[in-house]
Backbone as numpy.savetxt, mean C-alpha at the origin, in Angstrom:
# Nx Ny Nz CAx CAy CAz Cx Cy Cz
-10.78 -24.13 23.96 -9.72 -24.40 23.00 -8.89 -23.15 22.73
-9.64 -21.91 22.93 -8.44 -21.11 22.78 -7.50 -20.30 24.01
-7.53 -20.92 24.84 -7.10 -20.53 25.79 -5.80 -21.66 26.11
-5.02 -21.80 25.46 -4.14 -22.78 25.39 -2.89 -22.30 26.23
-2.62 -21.47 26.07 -1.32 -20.47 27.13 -1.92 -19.64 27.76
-1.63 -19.41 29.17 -1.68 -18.07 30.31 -0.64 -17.18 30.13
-0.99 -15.91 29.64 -0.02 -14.81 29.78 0.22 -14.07 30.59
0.87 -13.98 31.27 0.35 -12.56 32.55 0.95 -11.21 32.42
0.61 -10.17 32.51 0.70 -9.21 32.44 0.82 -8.58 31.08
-0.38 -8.81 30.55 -0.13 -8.91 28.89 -1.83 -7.87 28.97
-2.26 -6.69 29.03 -3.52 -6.27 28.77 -4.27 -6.19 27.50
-4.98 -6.63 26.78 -5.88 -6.51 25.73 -7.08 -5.98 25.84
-7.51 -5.13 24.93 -8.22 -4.44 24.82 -8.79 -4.67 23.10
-10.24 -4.73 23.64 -11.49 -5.21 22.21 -12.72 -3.66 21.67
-12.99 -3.64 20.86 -13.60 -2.67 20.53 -14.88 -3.80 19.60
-15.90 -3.34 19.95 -17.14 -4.16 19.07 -17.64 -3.68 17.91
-17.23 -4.62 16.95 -17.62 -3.90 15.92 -18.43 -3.03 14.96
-19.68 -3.12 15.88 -20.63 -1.98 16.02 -19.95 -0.65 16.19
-18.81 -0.62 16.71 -18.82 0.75 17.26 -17.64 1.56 16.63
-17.01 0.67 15.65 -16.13 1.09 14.55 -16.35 1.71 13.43
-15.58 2.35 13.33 -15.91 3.51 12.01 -15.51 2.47 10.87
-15.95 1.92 10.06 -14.87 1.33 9.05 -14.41 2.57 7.72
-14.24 3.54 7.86 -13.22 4.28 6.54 -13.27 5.42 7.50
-12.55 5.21 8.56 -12.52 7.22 9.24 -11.63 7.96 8.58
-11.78 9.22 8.02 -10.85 9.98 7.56 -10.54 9.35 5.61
-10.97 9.09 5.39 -11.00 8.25 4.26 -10.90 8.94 3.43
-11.41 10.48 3.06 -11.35 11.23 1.65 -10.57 12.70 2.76
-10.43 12.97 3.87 -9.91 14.29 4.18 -8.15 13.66 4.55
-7.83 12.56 4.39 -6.89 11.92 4.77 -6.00 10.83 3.87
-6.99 10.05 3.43 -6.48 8.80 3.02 -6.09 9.39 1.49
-6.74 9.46 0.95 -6.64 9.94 -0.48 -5.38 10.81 -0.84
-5.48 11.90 0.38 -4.31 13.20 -0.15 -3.00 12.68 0.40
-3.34 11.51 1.35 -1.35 10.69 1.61 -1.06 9.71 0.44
-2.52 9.05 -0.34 -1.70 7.76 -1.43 -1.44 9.08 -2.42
-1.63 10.19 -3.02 -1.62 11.18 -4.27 0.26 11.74 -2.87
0.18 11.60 -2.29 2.02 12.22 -1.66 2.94 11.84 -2.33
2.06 10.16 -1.42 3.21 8.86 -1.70 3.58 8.78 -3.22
2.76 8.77 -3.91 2.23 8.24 -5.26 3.74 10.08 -6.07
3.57 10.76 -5.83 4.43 12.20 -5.78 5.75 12.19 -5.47
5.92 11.49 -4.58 7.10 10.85 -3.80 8.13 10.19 -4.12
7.30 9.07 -5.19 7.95 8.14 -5.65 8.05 7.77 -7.22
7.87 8.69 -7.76 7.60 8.86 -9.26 8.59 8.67 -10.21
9.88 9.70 -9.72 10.57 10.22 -9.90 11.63 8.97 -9.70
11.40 8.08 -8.52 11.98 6.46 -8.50 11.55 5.63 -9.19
10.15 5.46 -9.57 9.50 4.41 -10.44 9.56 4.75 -11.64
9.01 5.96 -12.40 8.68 6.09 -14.21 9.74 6.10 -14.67
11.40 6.13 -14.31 12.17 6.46 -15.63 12.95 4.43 -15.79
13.14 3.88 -14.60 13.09 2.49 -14.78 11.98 1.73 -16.05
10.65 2.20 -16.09 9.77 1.92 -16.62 9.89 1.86 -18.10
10.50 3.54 -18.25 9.86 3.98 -19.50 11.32 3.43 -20.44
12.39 3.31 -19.50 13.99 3.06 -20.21 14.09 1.11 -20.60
13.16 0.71 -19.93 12.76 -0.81 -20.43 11.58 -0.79 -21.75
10.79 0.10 -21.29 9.96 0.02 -22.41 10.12 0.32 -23.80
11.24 1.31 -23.68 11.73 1.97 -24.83 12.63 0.69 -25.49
13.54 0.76 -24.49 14.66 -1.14 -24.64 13.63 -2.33 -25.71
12.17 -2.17 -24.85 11.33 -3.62 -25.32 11.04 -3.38 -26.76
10.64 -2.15 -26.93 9.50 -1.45 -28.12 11.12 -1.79 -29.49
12.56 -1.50 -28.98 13.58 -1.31 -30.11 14.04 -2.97 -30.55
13.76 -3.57 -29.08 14.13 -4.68 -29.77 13.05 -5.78 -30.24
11.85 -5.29 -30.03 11.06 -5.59 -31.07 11.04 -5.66 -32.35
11.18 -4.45 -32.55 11.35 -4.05 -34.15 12.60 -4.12 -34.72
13.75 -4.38 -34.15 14.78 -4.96 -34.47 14.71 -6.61 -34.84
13.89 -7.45 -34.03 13.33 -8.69 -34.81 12.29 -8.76 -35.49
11.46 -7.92 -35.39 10.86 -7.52 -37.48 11.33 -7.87 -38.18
């Protein structure tokens, strides 16, 4: 059943999952690129944030 189409010249290549690392590089790598990204984009995300929140918090208390 799963062999429903012939592809040709199409090579695939399988690795068994025994033989996979599952987290390679995970704390000398992974960590210090999301703290970049996260550095990166701060400066795009917190002032959207904080200029609604401030907006939410006034017109709150304006319907007090």
């Amino acid at each position: 059943f799963g062999k429903l189409s012939r592809v040709r010249h199409v090579i695939t290549y399988s690795l068994s999952p025994f033989e996979q690392r599952a987290f390679p590089h995970y704390f000398s790598k992974g960590i210090p690129n999301v703290l970049r990204r996260i550095q990166a984009s701060v400066l795009r995300v917190v002032p959207p944030f904080v200029a609604f929140y401030l907006l939410y918090t006034w017109g709150t208390e304006e319907f007090e």
